[in-house]
Amino acid sequence: MQQKERSDRLKTLLLGISVIGLFLGLAAHLAQRPELAAALWTAGTLPVLAALLIEILRCLARGEVGLDIVAALSMSAALLFGETLAAAIVAVMYSGGTFLEGFAEGRARREMRDLLSRVPRTASRYGKGGLEEIPLKRIAPGDRLLIRQGDVVPVDGQIASAVAFVDTSALTGESMPVRLSQGDEALSGSTNAGEAFDLIAERDASRSTYAGIVRLVEEAQRSKAPMSRLADRWSLGFLAITVALALAAWWLSGDPIRAVAVLVVATPCPLILAVPVALVAGLSRAAHFGVLVKGAGPLEAMARIRTLILDKTGTLTDGRPQIVSIESRNGMAQDEILRFAASLDQASKHPVAQALVAAAKARGLSLAMPLRVTEHAGEGLSGSIEGHDVTVGGDGFVANHASDVATRPDVAPGSVTVAVAVDGRMVGNLVMSDPLRDDAAEMLRTLRSQGIDRILLATGDREDVARHIARGLGLDGIHAGLTPEGKVQLVQVESRNGPVMMVGDGVNDAPALAACNVGVAMGARGAAASAEAADVVLLVDLVERIAIGIAVARGARTIALQSVVAGIGLSVLGMIAAATGYLLPVQGALVQEAIDIVVILNALRALGISPQLASVSSNAK
């Protein structure tokens, strides 16, 4: 991060030096001080040229050849043959282009600090004198730890209490909290969603599940192939044409100034400037729709995506338990069943209880004050509502408080059934699940129409749950029960067939998001880890914006290519004019400036890209 910031500051400094040198030189020239003007133009050019030569050497050491060589040749030749004004103009154009490119790349650059900050720093351990707060590195296998309500489990271990209730959605994709009994394993990175419980540590913190995910993300980011700049893909051919034409002009005319003029006109500013301008404009346009793209490279890569991998929880599904049906017993109205259950559940912090309360309030139901509430962690609650004895929870728990518990209804895989009893009589069942998003099917159809060849589901959830959710969506593959490592391996396999995009929102998705060509995080409600590891963050909780982001990316890349083709075509014409003696170096630099203006104006059209998608709403963020 610091290295990137230093690089950005250097680009800004070089642009400032070149601009100041150009205008001070022009002032000296107008004041009839040609020697001073030449010195100022040279002084404004040399720092840019020196930085450029260093960058060229670094690229050559990596086996890369870019268009920067043409810019270095034009500045060097202009200075060598006394065409200092032409050199200064080229220096301003080049430093301006690199500044814009750096701005595009650094627009939304962030580190993994949020992922690392989520890792607990301390833990409560039972010692001889009672509980003590210790750093994670001091936890040893066999230590007994206290995990309070809301705490993130610091290390992998076995449940030592009778029961524990943990939220593993960030790790496994399981949308519903999980009930664990004594002896069951709890994974680090999961969250205690119930009462406090004791944990016997099985591993130290550095070898636990969550620490392994952090390492996976870092390794994936290091191994991810760098994205080549669009401009560099044209570099070798254009460089060969430029050098050949410059040498031919010099050899045929005997005048080295013609070669200088060719090189100045050939300075690839239509590529250096137009491409980042179009992509920066695309970044701005995508952000208008709530799609934050972290730089020009990811935006360009989005335009070439052919395979899409989707996580289930929070991506295809809403990620929060919702009521899908209410089954009434003994004649009680459905809303009344929900009102009794939600009134009692106001006393619980259980995620399912909170979901019931939210559902009741959404229906406009008036909730009563719960009295004499007794909660059995992971089982249910009992208490008094408006003078009635009410029990809410699992079938077994409610059966102990009701005389006529009915048979549990058949529910879809992944659903949770909440039984409700009033005054000792079973009154109904609330069936809850994490439903498919309303816009998921339409989004997938739109992506197909945009040229996405393969759409896969990758989830840590059970296979029966995954297949139930994906039913009717026409996916090309379903991969269930995946660990974070498994998701990375899936990305690597699919990458052999072309660029891959993955969409996810949990901590378990972060390594795969970092490993693929373009990682997309559901940032509105997703885990901070996935947002940090991803290249693209959806700022609004609308999965349809994936299709919008791809449409904007393709539009921006098309406009960038148009600018490149037009700019290169005009530059070649200018090079021919310079080679035949119709353009002097300074005139060539001015012609190149005019070409730059044309292609930049065309590139700015990306600010007005309007995706022609039915799902684009007028209230786009």
PDB file of N, CA and C in Angstrom, residues 278-335:
ATOM      1  N   ALA A 278     -11.182   6.555 -20.755  1.00  0.00           N
ATOM      2  CA  ALA A 278     -12.415   5.783 -20.983  1.00  0.00           C
ATOM      3  C   ALA A 278     -12.708   4.875 -19.798  1.00  0.00           C
ATOM      4  N   LEU A 279     -11.673   4.266 -19.225  1.00  0.00           N
ATOM      5  CA  LEU A 279     -11.889   3.333 -18.119  1.00  0.00           C
ATOM      6  C   LEU A 279     -12.241   4.068 -16.829  1.00  0.00           C
ATOM      7  N   VAL A 280     -11.599   5.224 -16.589  1.00  0.00           N
ATOM      8  CA  VAL A 280     -11.966   6.018 -15.419  1.00  0.00           C
ATOM      9  C   VAL A 280     -13.416   6.484 -15.537  1.00  0.00           C
ATOM     10  N   ALA A 281     -13.809   6.906 -16.742  1.00  0.00           N
ATOM     11  CA  ALA A 281     -15.203   7.297 -16.966  1.00  0.00           C
ATOM     12  C   ALA A 281     -16.126   6.107 -16.723  1.00  0.00           C
ATOM     13  N   GLY A 282     -15.695   4.911 -17.135  1.00  0.00           N
ATOM     14  CA  GLY A 282     -16.477   3.710 -16.873  1.00  0.00           C
ATOM     15  C   GLY A 282     -16.596   3.421 -15.383  1.00  0.00           C
ATOM     16  N   LEU A 283     -15.505   3.647 -14.631  1.00  0.00           N
ATOM     17  CA  LEU A 283     -15.552   3.466 -13.182  1.00  0.00           C
ATOM     18  C   LEU A 283     -16.590   4.395 -12.562  1.00  0.00           C
ATOM     19  N   SER A 284     -16.576   5.640 -13.005  1.00  0.00           N
ATOM     20  CA  SER A 284     -17.529   6.610 -12.476  1.00  0.00           C
ATOM     21  C   SER A 284     -18.967   6.214 -12.826  1.00  0.00           C
ATOM     22  N   ARG A 285     -19.166   5.754 -14.065  1.00  0.00           N
ATOM     23  CA  ARG A 285     -20.509   5.376 -14.485  1.00  0.00           C
ATOM     24  C   ARG A 285     -21.006   4.143 -13.721  1.00  0.00           C
ATOM     25  N   ALA A 286     -20.108   3.176 -13.501  1.00  0.00           N
ATOM     26  CA  ALA A 286     -20.494   1.994 -12.733  1.00  0.00           C
ATOM     27  C   ALA A 286     -20.875   2.367 -11.310  1.00  0.00           C
ATOM     28  N   ALA A 287     -20.112   3.295 -10.707  1.00  0.00           N
ATOM     29  CA  ALA A 287     -20.413   3.728  -9.346  1.00  0.00           C
ATOM     30  C   ALA A 287     -21.788   4.385  -9.273  1.00  0.00           C
ATOM     31  N   HIS A 288     -22.209   5.033 -10.366  1.00  0.00           N
ATOM     32  CA  HIS A 288     -23.531   5.649 -10.417  1.00  0.00           C
ATOM     33  C   HIS A 288     -24.631   4.613 -10.182  1.00  0.00           C
ATOM     34  N   PHE A 289     -24.382   3.381 -10.600  1.00  0.00           N
ATOM     35  CA  PHE A 289     -25.352   2.303 -10.423  1.00  0.00           C
ATOM     36  C   PHE A 289     -25.074   1.478  -9.169  1.00  0.00           C
ATOM     37  N   GLY A 290     -24.175   1.952  -8.303  1.00  0.00           N
ATOM     38  CA  GLY A 290     -23.892   1.227  -7.068  1.00  0.00           C
ATOM     39  C   GLY A 290     -22.904   0.098  -7.232  1.00  0.00           C
ATOM     40  N   VAL A 291     -22.083   0.141  -8.298  1.00  0.00           N
ATOM     41  CA  VAL A 291     -21.073  -0.888  -8.552  1.00  0.00           C
ATOM     42  C   VAL A 291     -19.703  -0.245  -8.422  1.00  0.00           C
ATOM     43  N   LEU A 292     -19.020  -0.497  -7.301  1.00  0.00           N
ATOM     44  CA  LEU A 292     -17.704   0.087  -7.064  1.00  0.00           C
ATOM     45  C   LEU A 292     -16.639  -0.857  -7.617  1.00  0.00           C
ATOM     46  N   VAL A 293     -15.944  -0.419  -8.679  1.00  0.00           N
ATOM     47  CA  VAL A 293     -14.896  -1.213  -9.307  1.00  0.00           C
ATOM     48  C   VAL A 293     -13.555  -0.644  -8.869  1.00  0.00           C
ATOM     49  N   LYS A 294     -12.681  -1.510  -8.356  1.00  0.00           N
ATOM     50  CA  LYS A 294     -11.427  -1.062  -7.763  1.00  0.00           C
ATOM     51  C   LYS A 294     -10.315  -0.923  -8.797  1.00  0.00           C
ATOM     52  N   GLY A 295     -10.519  -0.106  -9.795  1.00  0.00           N
ATOM     53  CA  GLY A 295      -9.458   0.168 -10.745  1.00  0.00           C
ATOM     54  C   GLY A 295      -9.807  -0.186 -12.168  1.00  0.00           C
ATOM     55  N   ALA A 296      -8.959   0.306 -13.095  1.00  0.00           N
ATOM     56  CA  ALA A 296      -9.205   0.117 -14.516  1.00  0.00           C
ATOM     57  C   ALA A 296      -8.996  -1.338 -14.936  1.00  0.00           C
ATOM     58  N   GLY A 297      -8.027  -2.020 -14.312  1.00  0.00           N
ATOM     59  CA  GLY A 297      -7.772  -3.416 -14.680  1.00  0.00           C
ATOM     60  C   GLY A 297      -8.980  -4.313 -14.468  1.00  0.00           C
ATOM     61  N   PRO A 298      -9.582  -4.295 -13.259  1.00  0.00           N
ATOM     62  CA  PRO A 298     -10.789  -5.103 -13.057  1.00  0.00           C
ATOM     63  C   PRO A 298     -11.938  -4.714 -13.981  1.00  0.00           C
ATOM     64  N   LEU A 299     -12.087  -3.409 -14.278  1.00  0.00           N
ATOM     65  CA  LEU A 299     -13.169  -2.997 -15.168  1.00  0.00           C
ATOM     66  C   LEU A 299     -12.968  -3.593 -16.556  1.00  0.00           C
ATOM     67  N   GLU A 300     -11.734  -3.532 -17.044  1.00  0.00           N
ATOM     68  CA  GLU A 300     -11.448  -4.109 -18.359  1.00  0.00           C
ATOM     69  C   GLU A 300     -11.660  -5.620 -18.355  1.00  0.00           C
ATOM     70  N   ALA A 301     -11.246  -6.275 -17.258  1.00  0.00           N
ATOM     71  CA  ALA A 301     -11.419  -7.732 -17.164  1.00  0.00           C
ATOM     72  C   ALA A 301     -12.898  -8.111 -17.135  1.00  0.00           C
ATOM     73  N   MET A 302     -13.733  -7.287 -16.501  1.00  0.00           N
ATOM     74  CA  MET A 302     -15.175  -7.569 -16.454  1.00  0.00           C
ATOM     75  C   MET A 302     -15.765  -7.678 -17.856  1.00  0.00           C
ATOM     76  N   ALA A 303     -15.220  -6.899 -18.781  1.00  0.00           N
ATOM     77  CA  ALA A 303     -15.764  -6.891 -20.141  1.00  0.00           C
ATOM     78  C   ALA A 303     -15.469  -8.188 -20.881  1.00  0.00           C
ATOM     79  N   ARG A 304     -14.533  -9.000 -20.367  1.00  0.00           N
ATOM     80  CA  ARG A 304     -14.124 -10.217 -21.075  1.00  0.00           C
ATOM     81  C   ARG A 304     -14.561 -11.494 -20.355  1.00  0.00           C
ATOM     82  N   ILE A 305     -15.395 -11.363 -19.308  1.00  0.00           N
ATOM     83  CA  ILE A 305     -15.806 -12.511 -18.511  1.00  0.00           C
ATOM     84  C   ILE A 305     -16.702 -13.443 -19.333  1.00  0.00           C
ATOM     85  N   ARG A 306     -16.412 -14.752 -19.227  1.00  0.00           N
ATOM     86  CA  ARG A 306     -17.233 -15.764 -19.887  1.00  0.00           C
ATOM     87  C   ARG A 306     -17.796 -16.804 -18.909  1.00  0.00           C
ATOM     88  N   THR A 307     -17.186 -16.896 -17.711  1.00  0.00           N
ATOM     89  CA  THR A 307     -17.650 -17.850 -16.707  1.00  0.00           C
ATOM     90  C   THR A 307     -17.971 -17.106 -15.417  1.00  0.00           C
ATOM     91  N   LEU A 308     -19.131 -17.395 -14.831  1.00  0.00           N
ATOM     92  CA  LEU A 308     -19.564 -16.758 -13.592  1.00  0.00           C
ATOM     93  C   LEU A 308     -19.814 -17.832 -12.538  1.00  0.00           C
ATOM     94  N   ILE A 309     -19.197 -17.663 -11.358  1.00  0.00           N
ATOM     95  CA  ILE A 309     -19.394 -18.561 -10.224  1.00  0.00           C
ATOM     96  C   ILE A 309     -20.125 -17.780  -9.136  1.00  0.00           C
ATOM     97  N   LEU A 310     -21.245 -18.310  -8.668  1.00  0.00           N
ATOM     98  CA  LEU A 310     -22.073 -17.628  -7.676  1.00  0.00           C
ATOM     99  C   LEU A 310     -22.078 -18.387  -6.360  1.00  0.00           C
ATOM    100  N   ASP A 311     -21.906 -17.670  -5.258  1.00  0.00           N
ATOM    101  CA  ASP A 311     -22.164 -18.236  -3.952  1.00  0.00           C
ATOM    102  C   ASP A 311     -23.682 -18.275  -3.750  1.00  0.00           C
ATOM    103  N   LYS A 312     -24.143 -19.070  -2.799  1.00  0.00           N
ATOM    104  CA  LYS A 312     -25.591 -19.173  -2.575  1.00  0.00           C
ATOM    105  C   LYS A 312     -26.086 -18.153  -1.564  1.00  0.00           C
ATOM    106  N   THR A 313     -25.624 -18.273  -0.310  1.00  0.00           N
ATOM    107  CA  THR A 313     -26.167 -17.468   0.768  1.00  0.00           C
ATOM    108  C   THR A 313     -25.785 -16.005   0.611  1.00  0.00           C
ATOM    109  N   GLY A 314     -26.775 -15.129   0.564  1.00  0.00           N
ATOM    110  CA  GLY A 314     -26.534 -13.704   0.445  1.00  0.00           C
ATOM    111  C   GLY A 314     -26.284 -13.241  -0.970  1.00  0.00           C
ATOM    112  N   THR A 315     -26.218 -14.185  -1.914  1.00  0.00           N
ATOM    113  CA  THR A 315     -25.994 -13.826  -3.316  1.00  0.00           C
ATOM    114  C   THR A 315     -27.203 -14.248  -4.139  1.00  0.00           C
ATOM    115  N   LEU A 316     -27.379 -15.559  -4.311  1.00  0.00           N
ATOM    116  CA  LEU A 316     -28.612 -16.033  -4.945  1.00  0.00           C
ATOM    117  C   LEU A 316     -29.791 -15.943  -3.983  1.00  0.00           C
ATOM    118  N   THR A 317     -29.497 -16.108  -2.689  1.00  0.00           N
ATOM    119  CA  THR A 317     -30.557 -15.987  -1.682  1.00  0.00           C
ATOM    120  C   THR A 317     -30.398 -14.671  -0.932  1.00  0.00           C
ATOM    121  N   ASP A 318     -31.392 -14.341  -0.130  1.00  0.00           N
ATOM    122  CA  ASP A 318     -31.366 -13.076   0.595  1.00  0.00           C
ATOM    123  C   ASP A 318     -30.343 -13.076   1.723  1.00  0.00           C
ATOM    124  N   GLY A 319     -30.047 -14.251   2.283  1.00  0.00           N
ATOM    125  CA  GLY A 319     -29.065 -14.338   3.352  1.00  0.00           C
ATOM    126  C   GLY A 319     -29.641 -14.185   4.744  1.00  0.00           C
ATOM    127  N   ARG A 320     -30.955 -13.939   4.834  1.00  0.00           N
ATOM    128  CA  ARG A 320     -31.606 -13.805   6.135  1.00  0.00           C
ATOM    129  C   ARG A 320     -32.842 -14.700   6.180  1.00  0.00           C
ATOM    130  N   PRO A 321     -33.069 -15.389   7.313  1.00  0.00           N
ATOM    131  CA  PRO A 321     -34.255 -16.261   7.392  1.00  0.00           C
ATOM    132  C   PRO A 321     -35.548 -15.444   7.281  1.00  0.00           C
ATOM    133  N   GLN A 322     -36.490 -15.949   6.501  1.00  0.00           N
ATOM    134  CA  GLN A 322     -37.777 -15.288   6.321  1.00  0.00           C
ATOM    135  C   GLN A 322     -38.898 -16.318   6.447  1.00  0.00           C
ATOM    136  N   ILE A 323     -40.070 -15.848   6.816  1.00  0.00           N
ATOM    137  CA  ILE A 323     -41.227 -16.735   6.919  1.00  0.00           C
ATOM    138  C   ILE A 323     -41.730 -17.064   5.514  1.00  0.00           C
ATOM    139  N   VAL A 324     -41.817 -18.353   5.213  1.00  0.00           N
ATOM    140  CA  VAL A 324     -42.343 -18.766   3.918  1.00  0.00           C
ATOM    141  C   VAL A 324     -43.769 -19.307   4.044  1.00  0.00           C
ATOM    142  N   SER A 325     -44.149 -19.749   5.239  1.00  0.00           N
ATOM    143  CA  SER A 325     -45.534 -20.196   5.436  1.00  0.00           C
ATOM    144  C   SER A 325     -45.838 -20.272   6.928  1.00  0.00           C
ATOM    145  N   ILE A 326     -47.141 -20.174   7.246  1.00  0.00           N
ATOM    146  CA  ILE A 326     -47.618 -20.331   8.622  1.00  0.00           C
ATOM    147  C   ILE A 326     -48.748 -21.355   8.592  1.00  0.00           C
ATOM    148  N   GLU A 327     -48.535 -22.461   9.320  1.00  0.00           N
ATOM    149  CA  GLU A 327     -49.548 -23.520   9.362  1.00  0.00           C
ATOM    150  C   GLU A 327     -50.328 -23.416  10.669  1.00  0.00           C
ATOM    151  N   SER A 328     -51.620 -23.177  10.551  1.00  0.00           N
ATOM    152  CA  SER A 328     -52.463 -22.968  11.729  1.00  0.00           C
ATOM    153  C   SER A 328     -53.014 -24.294  12.254  1.00  0.00           C
ATOM    154  N   ARG A 329     -53.072 -24.394  13.590  1.00  0.00           N
ATOM    155  CA  ARG A 329     -53.693 -25.537  14.260  1.00  0.00           C
ATOM    156  C   ARG A 329     -54.768 -25.000  15.227  1.00  0.00           C
ATOM    157  N   ASN A 330     -55.794 -25.759  15.411  1.00  0.00           N
ATOM    158  CA  ASN A 330     -56.833 -25.404  16.379  1.00  0.00           C
ATOM    159  C   ASN A 330     -57.501 -24.070  16.074  1.00  0.00           C
ATOM    160  N   GLY A 331     -57.514 -23.673  14.788  1.00  0.00           N
ATOM    161  CA  GLY A 331     -58.333 -22.547  14.371  1.00  0.00           C
ATOM    162  C   GLY A 331     -57.772 -21.162  14.602  1.00  0.00           C
ATOM    163  N   MET A 332     -56.571 -21.009  15.114  1.00  0.00           N
ATOM    164  CA  MET A 332     -56.024 -19.674  15.353  1.00  0.00           C
ATOM    165  C   MET A 332     -55.567 -19.050  14.030  1.00  0.00           C
ATOM    166  N   ALA A 333     -55.842 -17.745  13.853  1.00  0.00           N
ATOM    167  CA  ALA A 333     -55.456 -17.042  12.631  1.00  0.00           C
ATOM    168  C   ALA A 333     -53.933 -16.974  12.509  1.00  0.00           C
ATOM    169  N   GLN A 334     -53.446 -16.977  11.270  1.00  0.00           N
ATOM    170  CA  GLN A 334     -52.004 -16.972  11.030  1.00  0.00           C
ATOM    171  C   GLN A 334     -51.330 -15.749  11.644  1.00  0.00           C
ATOM    172  N   ASP A 335     -51.895 -14.572  11.445  1.00  0.00           N
ATOM    173  CA  ASP A 335     -51.285 -13.365  12.009  1.00  0.00           C
ATOM    174  C   ASP A 335     -51.254 -13.412  13.531  1.00  0.00           C
TER     175      ASP A 335
END
